[in-house]
């Protein structure tokens, strides 16, 4: 049976992706974490959900985790000052290779706003590059590696992530931008909704999107789900 896979499911954004997949799709969901025993009781109780061990730095574990995958959401992030090269870059390369072997229909990469080198002197980009060595540089390299891999893909570049409720503001997605503006923040729950939608929405295929919430709040015509679908309209 086909399954949607979330890599980095133990993190706050990955966890929201798992919840949204269970809510919005009928497929099985596979939450991939490095040590499932640490997450006992954390995830929703649902017969469609399995929590399995996997590490984006370990190609063999990825091949097992992605077996039968229809869609893959990469929401993993490294821990530690030197982790960006192995996790945020090589982890994406490994995922693209494993997804190709699994014949996955699309990989959605949750990246970050300001990754493009044209933003190299932006103070937030400089700060993030220093918090974890070359983090933003590696994230951009991972986007380009995924694009070059031949695997169907979409890249989401969220602004500042918050833990707020979804649907409180209208979401904007700027397609394939380079030089970005300080567009604002976005709740992780909204990022998750877009990541799940991007797995199958034709308008998301093969593009990078800078995503953020518009302020002030605007009514979501047609309801939240319709709004999310419309974000990727060409």
PDB file of C-alpha atoms in Angstrom:
ATOM      1  CA  UNK A   1       0.000   0.000   0.000  1.00  0.00           C
ATOM      2  CA  UNK A   2       1.255   3.496  -0.814  1.00  0.00           C
ATOM      3  CA  UNK A   3       2.359   5.635   2.097  1.00  0.00           C
ATOM      4  CA  UNK A   4       3.304   9.254   2.735  1.00  0.00           C
ATOM      5  CA  UNK A   5       6.547   9.613   4.637  1.00  0.00           C
ATOM      6  CA  UNK A   6       7.663  12.425   6.944  1.00  0.00           C
ATOM      7  CA  UNK A   7      11.388  12.680   7.645  1.00  0.00           C
ATOM      8  CA  UNK A   8      12.211  14.588  10.807  1.00  0.00           C
ATOM      9  CA  UNK A   9       8.780  13.755  12.201  1.00  0.00           C
ATOM     10  CA  UNK A  10       9.978  14.254  15.779  1.00  0.00           C
ATOM     11  CA  UNK A  11      10.602  17.957  15.253  1.00  0.00           C
ATOM     12  CA  UNK A  12       7.865  20.568  15.670  1.00  0.00           C
ATOM     13  CA  UNK A  13       7.313  21.105  11.927  1.00  0.00           C
ATOM     14  CA  UNK A  14       7.529  17.401  11.089  1.00  0.00           C
ATOM     15  CA  UNK A  15       5.027  16.612  13.819  1.00  0.00           C
ATOM     16  CA  UNK A  16       2.560  19.102  12.336  1.00  0.00           C
ATOM     17  CA  UNK A  17       3.059  17.444   8.932  1.00  0.00           C
ATOM     18  CA  UNK A  18       2.160  14.060  10.404  1.00  0.00           C
ATOM     19  CA  UNK A  19      -1.018  15.466  11.940  1.00  0.00           C
ATOM     20  CA  UNK A  20      -2.034  17.168   8.708  1.00  0.00           C
ATOM     21  CA  UNK A  21      -1.450  14.047   6.614  1.00  0.00           C
ATOM     22  CA  UNK A  22      -3.705  12.037   8.892  1.00  0.00           C
ATOM     23  CA  UNK A  23      -6.348  14.749   8.722  1.00  0.00           C
ATOM     24  CA  UNK A  24      -6.257  15.570   5.022  1.00  0.00           C
ATOM     25  CA  UNK A  25      -5.370  12.315   3.218  1.00  0.00           C
ATOM     26  CA  UNK A  26      -6.502   8.711   3.154  1.00  0.00           C
ATOM     27  CA  UNK A  27      -3.059   7.132   2.745  1.00  0.00           C
ATOM     28  CA  UNK A  28      -0.947   5.441   5.351  1.00  0.00           C
ATOM     29  CA  UNK A  29       1.498   7.754   7.118  1.00  0.00           C
ATOM     30  CA  UNK A  30       5.041   6.824   8.142  1.00  0.00           C
ATOM     31  CA  UNK A  31       6.689   9.075  10.733  1.00  0.00           C
ATOM     32  CA  UNK A  32      10.469   8.654  10.594  1.00  0.00           C
ATOM     33  CA  UNK A  33      12.534   9.473  13.692  1.00  0.00           C
ATOM     34  CA  UNK A  34      15.976   8.391  14.789  1.00  0.00           C
ATOM     35  CA  UNK A  35      14.782   6.658  17.969  1.00  0.00           C
ATOM     36  CA  UNK A  36      11.071   5.695  18.090  1.00  0.00           C
ATOM     37  CA  UNK A  37      11.278   4.823  21.797  1.00  0.00           C
ATOM     38  CA  UNK A  38      11.737   8.525  22.590  1.00  0.00           C
ATOM     39  CA  UNK A  39       8.384   9.340  21.009  1.00  0.00           C
ATOM     40  CA  UNK A  40       6.136   6.789  22.674  1.00  0.00           C
ATOM     41  CA  UNK A  41       2.711   8.357  23.098  1.00  0.00           C
ATOM     42  CA  UNK A  42       3.625  11.601  21.311  1.00  0.00           C
ATOM     43  CA  UNK A  43       1.978  11.008  17.959  1.00  0.00           C
ATOM     44  CA  UNK A  44      -1.787  10.742  17.356  1.00  0.00           C
ATOM     45  CA  UNK A  45      -3.286   7.300  17.883  1.00  0.00           C
ATOM     46  CA  UNK A  46      -4.366   6.246  14.397  1.00  0.00           C
ATOM     47  CA  UNK A  47      -4.247   2.825  12.705  1.00  0.00           C
ATOM     48  CA  UNK A  48      -2.890   4.484   9.543  1.00  0.00           C
ATOM     49  CA  UNK A  49       0.213   5.785  11.343  1.00  0.00           C
ATOM     50  CA  UNK A  50       3.456   3.925  11.892  1.00  0.00           C
ATOM     51  CA  UNK A  51       6.513   5.358  13.633  1.00  0.00           C
ATOM     52  CA  UNK A  52       9.772   3.898  12.356  1.00  0.00           C
ATOM     53  CA  UNK A  53      13.491   4.379  12.876  1.00  0.00           C
ATOM     54  CA  UNK A  54      15.426   6.228  10.210  1.00  0.00           C
ATOM     55  CA  UNK A  55      18.248   8.706   9.859  1.00  0.00           C
ATOM     56  CA  UNK A  56      18.699  10.989   6.845  1.00  0.00           C
ATOM     57  CA  UNK A  57      22.475  10.605   7.193  1.00  0.00           C
ATOM     58  CA  UNK A  58      22.164   6.813   6.779  1.00  0.00           C
ATOM     59  CA  UNK A  59      21.249   5.842   3.221  1.00  0.00           C
ATOM     60  CA  UNK A  60      20.356   2.237   4.142  1.00  0.00           C
ATOM     61  CA  UNK A  61      17.866   3.333   6.796  1.00  0.00           C
ATOM     62  CA  UNK A  62      16.324   5.779   4.323  1.00  0.00           C
ATOM     63  CA  UNK A  63      15.813   3.092   1.709  1.00  0.00           C
ATOM     64  CA  UNK A  64      13.855   1.077   4.259  1.00  0.00           C
ATOM     65  CA  UNK A  65      11.895   4.091   5.529  1.00  0.00           C
ATOM     66  CA  UNK A  66      10.890   5.179   2.013  1.00  0.00           C
ATOM     67  CA  UNK A  67       9.876   1.758   0.739  1.00  0.00           C
ATOM     68  CA  UNK A  68       6.470   2.117  -0.956  1.00  0.00           C
ATOM     69  CA  UNK A  69       6.472   5.902  -0.551  1.00  0.00           C
ATOM     70  CA  UNK A  70       4.079   7.907  -2.688  1.00  0.00           C
ATOM     71  CA  UNK A  71       5.147  11.236  -1.216  1.00  0.00           C
ATOM     72  CA  UNK A  72       8.014  12.340   1.011  1.00  0.00           C
ATOM     73  CA  UNK A  73       8.198  15.428   3.202  1.00  0.00           C
ATOM     74  CA  UNK A  74      11.704  16.352   4.354  1.00  0.00           C
ATOM     75  CA  UNK A  75      11.353  18.326   7.588  1.00  0.00           C
ATOM     76  CA  UNK A  76      14.552  17.137   9.258  1.00  0.00           C
ATOM     77  CA  UNK A  77      17.039  19.539  10.778  1.00  0.00           C
ATOM     78  CA  UNK A  78      20.441  18.973  12.296  1.00  0.00           C
ATOM     79  CA  UNK A  79      21.449  19.357  15.911  1.00  0.00           C
ATOM     80  CA  UNK A  80      24.828  20.777  16.749  1.00  0.00           C
ATOM     81  CA  UNK A  81      27.080  23.435  15.264  1.00  0.00           C
ATOM     82  CA  UNK A  82      28.597  21.233  12.542  1.00  0.00           C
ATOM     83  CA  UNK A  83      25.426  19.360  11.548  1.00  0.00           C
ATOM     84  CA  UNK A  84      24.314  21.382   8.511  1.00  0.00           C
ATOM     85  CA  UNK A  85      26.575  19.607   6.026  1.00  0.00           C
ATOM     86  CA  UNK A  86      25.529  16.084   7.045  1.00  0.00           C
ATOM     87  CA  UNK A  87      21.832  16.659   7.765  1.00  0.00           C
ATOM     88  CA  UNK A  88      20.565  19.718   5.926  1.00  0.00           C
ATOM     89  CA  UNK A  89      22.597  19.060   2.778  1.00  0.00           C
ATOM     90  CA  UNK A  90      23.711  15.436   2.535  1.00  0.00           C
ATOM     91  CA  UNK A  91      20.481  14.293   4.163  1.00  0.00           C
ATOM     92  CA  UNK A  92      18.535  15.821   1.284  1.00  0.00           C
ATOM     93  CA  UNK A  93      20.879  14.257  -1.278  1.00  0.00           C
ATOM     94  CA  UNK A  94      20.379  10.873   0.399  1.00  0.00           C
ATOM     95  CA  UNK A  95      16.623  11.389   0.467  1.00  0.00           C
ATOM     96  CA  UNK A  96      16.486  12.252  -3.231  1.00  0.00           C
ATOM     97  CA  UNK A  97      18.408   9.072  -4.096  1.00  0.00           C
ATOM     98  CA  UNK A  98      16.225   6.896  -1.871  1.00  0.00           C
ATOM     99  CA  UNK A  99      13.042   8.533  -3.202  1.00  0.00           C
ATOM    100  CA  UNK A 100      14.162   7.858  -6.768  1.00  0.00           C
ATOM    101  CA  UNK A 101      14.781   4.202  -5.906  1.00  0.00           C
ATOM    102  CA  UNK A 102      11.326   4.019  -4.292  1.00  0.00           C
ATOM    103  CA  UNK A 103       9.736   5.702  -7.342  1.00  0.00           C
ATOM    104  CA  UNK A 104       8.156   8.307  -5.093  1.00  0.00           C
ATOM    105  CA  UNK A 105       5.826  10.694  -6.866  1.00  0.00           C
ATOM    106  CA  UNK A 106       7.185  13.851  -5.192  1.00  0.00           C
ATOM    107  CA  UNK A 107       9.588  15.063  -2.505  1.00  0.00           C
ATOM    108  CA  UNK A 108       8.641  18.241  -0.641  1.00  0.00           C
ATOM    109  CA  UNK A 109      11.591  19.940   1.039  1.00  0.00           C
ATOM    110  CA  UNK A 110      10.926  22.322   3.923  1.00  0.00           C
ATOM    111  CA  UNK A 111      13.823  24.738   3.621  1.00  0.00           C
ATOM    112  CA  UNK A 112      14.076  28.362   4.774  1.00  0.00           C
ATOM    113  CA  UNK A 113      13.538  31.848   3.471  1.00  0.00           C
ATOM    114  CA  UNK A 114      16.725  33.772   2.570  1.00  0.00           C
ATOM    115  CA  UNK A 115      18.657  30.693   1.445  1.00  0.00           C
ATOM    116  CA  UNK A 116      19.441  32.124  -1.994  1.00  0.00           C
ATOM    117  CA  UNK A 117      22.978  33.606  -2.145  1.00  0.00           C
ATOM    118  CA  UNK A 118      21.551  36.945  -3.295  1.00  0.00           C
ATOM    119  CA  UNK A 119      20.518  37.389   0.344  1.00  0.00           C
ATOM    120  CA  UNK A 120      24.036  36.696   1.645  1.00  0.00           C
ATOM    121  CA  UNK A 121      24.319  40.008   3.513  1.00  0.00           C
ATOM    122  CA  UNK A 122      20.907  39.857   5.119  1.00  0.00           C
ATOM    123  CA  UNK A 123      21.492  39.967   8.905  1.00  0.00           C
ATOM    124  CA  UNK A 124      19.133  37.052   9.598  1.00  0.00           C
ATOM    125  CA  UNK A 125      20.920  34.879   7.025  1.00  0.00           C
ATOM    126  CA  UNK A 126      24.283  35.787   8.500  1.00  0.00           C
ATOM    127  CA  UNK A 127      23.022  34.982  11.993  1.00  0.00           C
ATOM    128  CA  UNK A 128      21.654  31.577  10.987  1.00  0.00           C
ATOM    129  CA  UNK A 129      24.854  30.745   9.121  1.00  0.00           C
ATOM    130  CA  UNK A 130      26.738  31.376  12.339  1.00  0.00           C
ATOM    131  CA  UNK A 131      24.374  29.620  14.732  1.00  0.00           C
ATOM    132  CA  UNK A 132      24.956  26.416  12.769  1.00  0.00           C
ATOM    133  CA  UNK A 133      28.014  26.554  10.538  1.00  0.00           C
ATOM    134  CA  UNK A 134      27.018  27.472   6.953  1.00  0.00           C
ATOM    135  CA  UNK A 135      23.413  26.402   7.591  1.00  0.00           C
ATOM    136  CA  UNK A 136      21.827  28.661   4.986  1.00  0.00           C
ATOM    137  CA  UNK A 137      24.525  27.919   2.422  1.00  0.00           C
ATOM    138  CA  UNK A 138      23.945  24.201   2.888  1.00  0.00           C
ATOM    139  CA  UNK A 139      20.181  24.587   2.682  1.00  0.00           C
ATOM    140  CA  UNK A 140      20.505  26.343  -0.663  1.00  0.00           C
ATOM    141  CA  UNK A 141      22.885  23.642  -1.907  1.00  0.00           C
ATOM    142  CA  UNK A 142      20.341  21.013  -0.851  1.00  0.00           C
ATOM    143  CA  UNK A 143      17.574  22.766  -2.805  1.00  0.00           C
ATOM    144  CA  UNK A 144      19.745  22.774  -5.913  1.00  0.00           C
ATOM    145  CA  UNK A 145      20.756  19.131  -5.400  1.00  0.00           C
ATOM    146  CA  UNK A 146      17.119  18.076  -5.105  1.00  0.00           C
ATOM    147  CA  UNK A 147      16.260  20.038  -8.240  1.00  0.00           C
ATOM    148  CA  UNK A 148      19.110  18.367 -10.156  1.00  0.00           C
ATOM    149  CA  UNK A 149      18.303  14.867  -8.894  1.00  0.00           C
ATOM    150  CA  UNK A 150      15.499  14.218 -11.363  1.00  0.00           C
ATOM    151  CA  UNK A 151      13.044  13.427  -8.574  1.00  0.00           C
ATOM    152  CA  UNK A 152       9.722  15.308  -8.804  1.00  0.00           C
ATOM    153  CA  UNK A 153       9.959  18.000  -6.142  1.00  0.00           C
ATOM    154  CA  UNK A 154       8.694  21.160  -4.510  1.00  0.00           C
ATOM    155  CA  UNK A 155      10.603  23.407  -2.111  1.00  0.00           C
ATOM    156  CA  UNK A 156       8.945  25.487   0.604  1.00  0.00           C
ATOM    157  CA  UNK A 157      10.915  28.362   2.112  1.00  0.00           C
ATOM    158  CA  UNK A 158       8.996  29.525   5.191  1.00  0.00           C
ATOM    159  CA  UNK A 159       9.606  32.808   6.924  1.00  0.00           C
ATOM    160  CA  UNK A 160      10.035  32.881  10.691  1.00  0.00           C
ATOM    161  CA  UNK A 161       8.324  29.844  12.190  1.00  0.00           C
ATOM    162  CA  UNK A 162       5.845  30.215  15.027  1.00  0.00           C
ATOM    163  CA  UNK A 163       3.675  27.852  17.062  1.00  0.00           C
ATOM    164  CA  UNK A 164       0.494  29.814  16.393  1.00  0.00           C
ATOM    165  CA  UNK A 165      -2.783  28.384  15.168  1.00  0.00           C
ATOM    166  CA  UNK A 166      -3.236  27.768  11.485  1.00  0.00           C
ATOM    167  CA  UNK A 167      -5.660  29.734   9.374  1.00  0.00           C
ATOM    168  CA  UNK A 168      -5.437  32.968  11.327  1.00  0.00           C
ATOM    169  CA  UNK A 169      -3.957  34.847   8.362  1.00  0.00           C
ATOM    170  CA  UNK A 170      -4.020  34.409   4.612  1.00  0.00           C
ATOM    171  CA  UNK A 171      -0.961  32.604   3.251  1.00  0.00           C
ATOM    172  CA  UNK A 172       1.167  33.932   0.417  1.00  0.00           C
ATOM    173  CA  UNK A 173       3.625  31.978  -1.721  1.00  0.00           C
ATOM    174  CA  UNK A 174       6.115  33.798  -3.937  1.00  0.00           C
ATOM    175  CA  UNK A 175       7.300  31.448  -6.679  1.00  0.00           C
ATOM    176  CA  UNK A 176      11.000  30.994  -7.505  1.00  0.00           C
ATOM    177  CA  UNK A 177      12.184  34.282  -6.012  1.00  0.00           C
ATOM    178  CA  UNK A 178      15.838  35.071  -5.402  1.00  0.00           C
ATOM    179  CA  UNK A 179      16.159  38.329  -3.485  1.00  0.00           C
ATOM    180  CA  UNK A 180      13.580  38.122  -0.716  1.00  0.00           C
ATOM    181  CA  UNK A 181      11.982  40.718   1.504  1.00  0.00           C
ATOM    182  CA  UNK A 182      11.178  40.524   5.199  1.00  0.00           C
ATOM    183  CA  UNK A 183       7.749  39.103   4.498  1.00  0.00           C
ATOM    184  CA  UNK A 184       6.845  37.984   7.994  1.00  0.00           C
ATOM    185  CA  UNK A 185       6.364  34.770   9.912  1.00  0.00           C
ATOM    186  CA  UNK A 186       4.177  31.704   9.453  1.00  0.00           C
ATOM    187  CA  UNK A 187       2.820  29.117  11.901  1.00  0.00           C
ATOM    188  CA  UNK A 188       4.265  25.619  11.565  1.00  0.00           C
ATOM    189  CA  UNK A 189       0.722  24.285  11.217  1.00  0.00           C
ATOM    190  CA  UNK A 190       0.271  26.393   8.067  1.00  0.00           C
ATOM    191  CA  UNK A 191       3.634  25.192   6.734  1.00  0.00           C
ATOM    192  CA  UNK A 192       2.474  21.612   7.299  1.00  0.00           C
ATOM    193  CA  UNK A 193      -0.772  22.215   5.434  1.00  0.00           C
ATOM    194  CA  UNK A 194       1.160  23.602   2.462  1.00  0.00           C
ATOM    195  CA  UNK A 195       3.695  20.747   2.573  1.00  0.00           C
ATOM    196  CA  UNK A 196       0.910  18.165   2.416  1.00  0.00           C
ATOM    197  CA  UNK A 197      -0.845  20.046  -0.381  1.00  0.00           C
ATOM    198  CA  UNK A 198       2.436  20.344  -2.296  1.00  0.00           C
ATOM    199  CA  UNK A 199       2.764  16.542  -2.408  1.00  0.00           C
ATOM    200  CA  UNK A 200       0.048  16.316  -5.062  1.00  0.00           C
ATOM    201  CA  UNK A 201      -0.905  19.797  -6.241  1.00  0.00           C
ATOM    202  CA  UNK A 202       0.124  20.201  -9.916  1.00  0.00           C
ATOM    203  CA  UNK A 203       0.860  23.876  -9.366  1.00  0.00           C
ATOM    204  CA  UNK A 204       3.552  23.089  -6.813  1.00  0.00           C
ATOM    205  CA  UNK A 205       5.571  20.764  -9.046  1.00  0.00           C
ATOM    206  CA  UNK A 206       9.150  21.724  -9.809  1.00  0.00           C
ATOM    207  CA  UNK A 207       9.109  25.108  -8.066  1.00  0.00           C
ATOM    208  CA  UNK A 208      10.435  26.839  -4.980  1.00  0.00           C
ATOM    209  CA  UNK A 209       8.071  28.966  -2.907  1.00  0.00           C
ATOM    210  CA  UNK A 210       8.781  31.595  -0.266  1.00  0.00           C
ATOM    211  CA  UNK A 211       5.831  31.223   2.097  1.00  0.00           C
ATOM    212  CA  UNK A 212       4.549  33.576   4.761  1.00  0.00           C
ATOM    213  CA  UNK A 213       1.330  34.943   6.213  1.00  0.00           C
ATOM    214  CA  UNK A 214      -0.084  38.234   5.030  1.00  0.00           C
ATOM    215  CA  UNK A 215      -0.921  40.862   7.611  1.00  0.00           C
ATOM    216  CA  UNK A 216      -3.412  42.080   8.560  1.00  0.00           C
ATOM    217  CA  UNK A 217      -5.608  39.008   8.612  1.00  0.00           C
ATOM    218  CA  UNK A 218      -7.896  38.542   5.636  1.00  0.00           C
ATOM    219  CA  UNK A 219     -11.003  36.350   5.375  1.00  0.00           C
ATOM    220  CA  UNK A 220     -10.252  32.982   3.821  1.00  0.00           C
ATOM    221  CA  UNK A 221     -12.787  32.809   1.016  1.00  0.00           C
ATOM    222  CA  UNK A 222     -14.136  29.278   0.619  1.00  0.00           C
ATOM    223  CA  UNK A 223     -12.597  28.050   3.848  1.00  0.00           C
ATOM    224  CA  UNK A 224      -9.105  27.034   4.898  1.00  0.00           C
ATOM    225  CA  UNK A 225      -8.671  23.934   2.723  1.00  0.00           C
ATOM    226  CA  UNK A 226      -9.695  25.792  -0.420  1.00  0.00           C
ATOM    227  CA  UNK A 227      -7.328  28.611   0.480  1.00  0.00           C
ATOM    228  CA  UNK A 228      -4.406  26.201   0.884  1.00  0.00           C
ATOM    229  CA  UNK A 229      -5.118  24.632  -2.524  1.00  0.00           C
ATOM    230  CA  UNK A 230      -5.190  28.046  -4.126  1.00  0.00           C
ATOM    231  CA  UNK A 231      -1.783  29.062  -2.786  1.00  0.00           C
ATOM    232  CA  UNK A 232      -0.062  27.081  -5.560  1.00  0.00           C
ATOM    233  CA  UNK A 233      -2.249  28.345  -8.400  1.00  0.00           C
ATOM    234  CA  UNK A 234      -0.087  29.420 -11.330  1.00  0.00           C
TER     235      UNK A 234
END
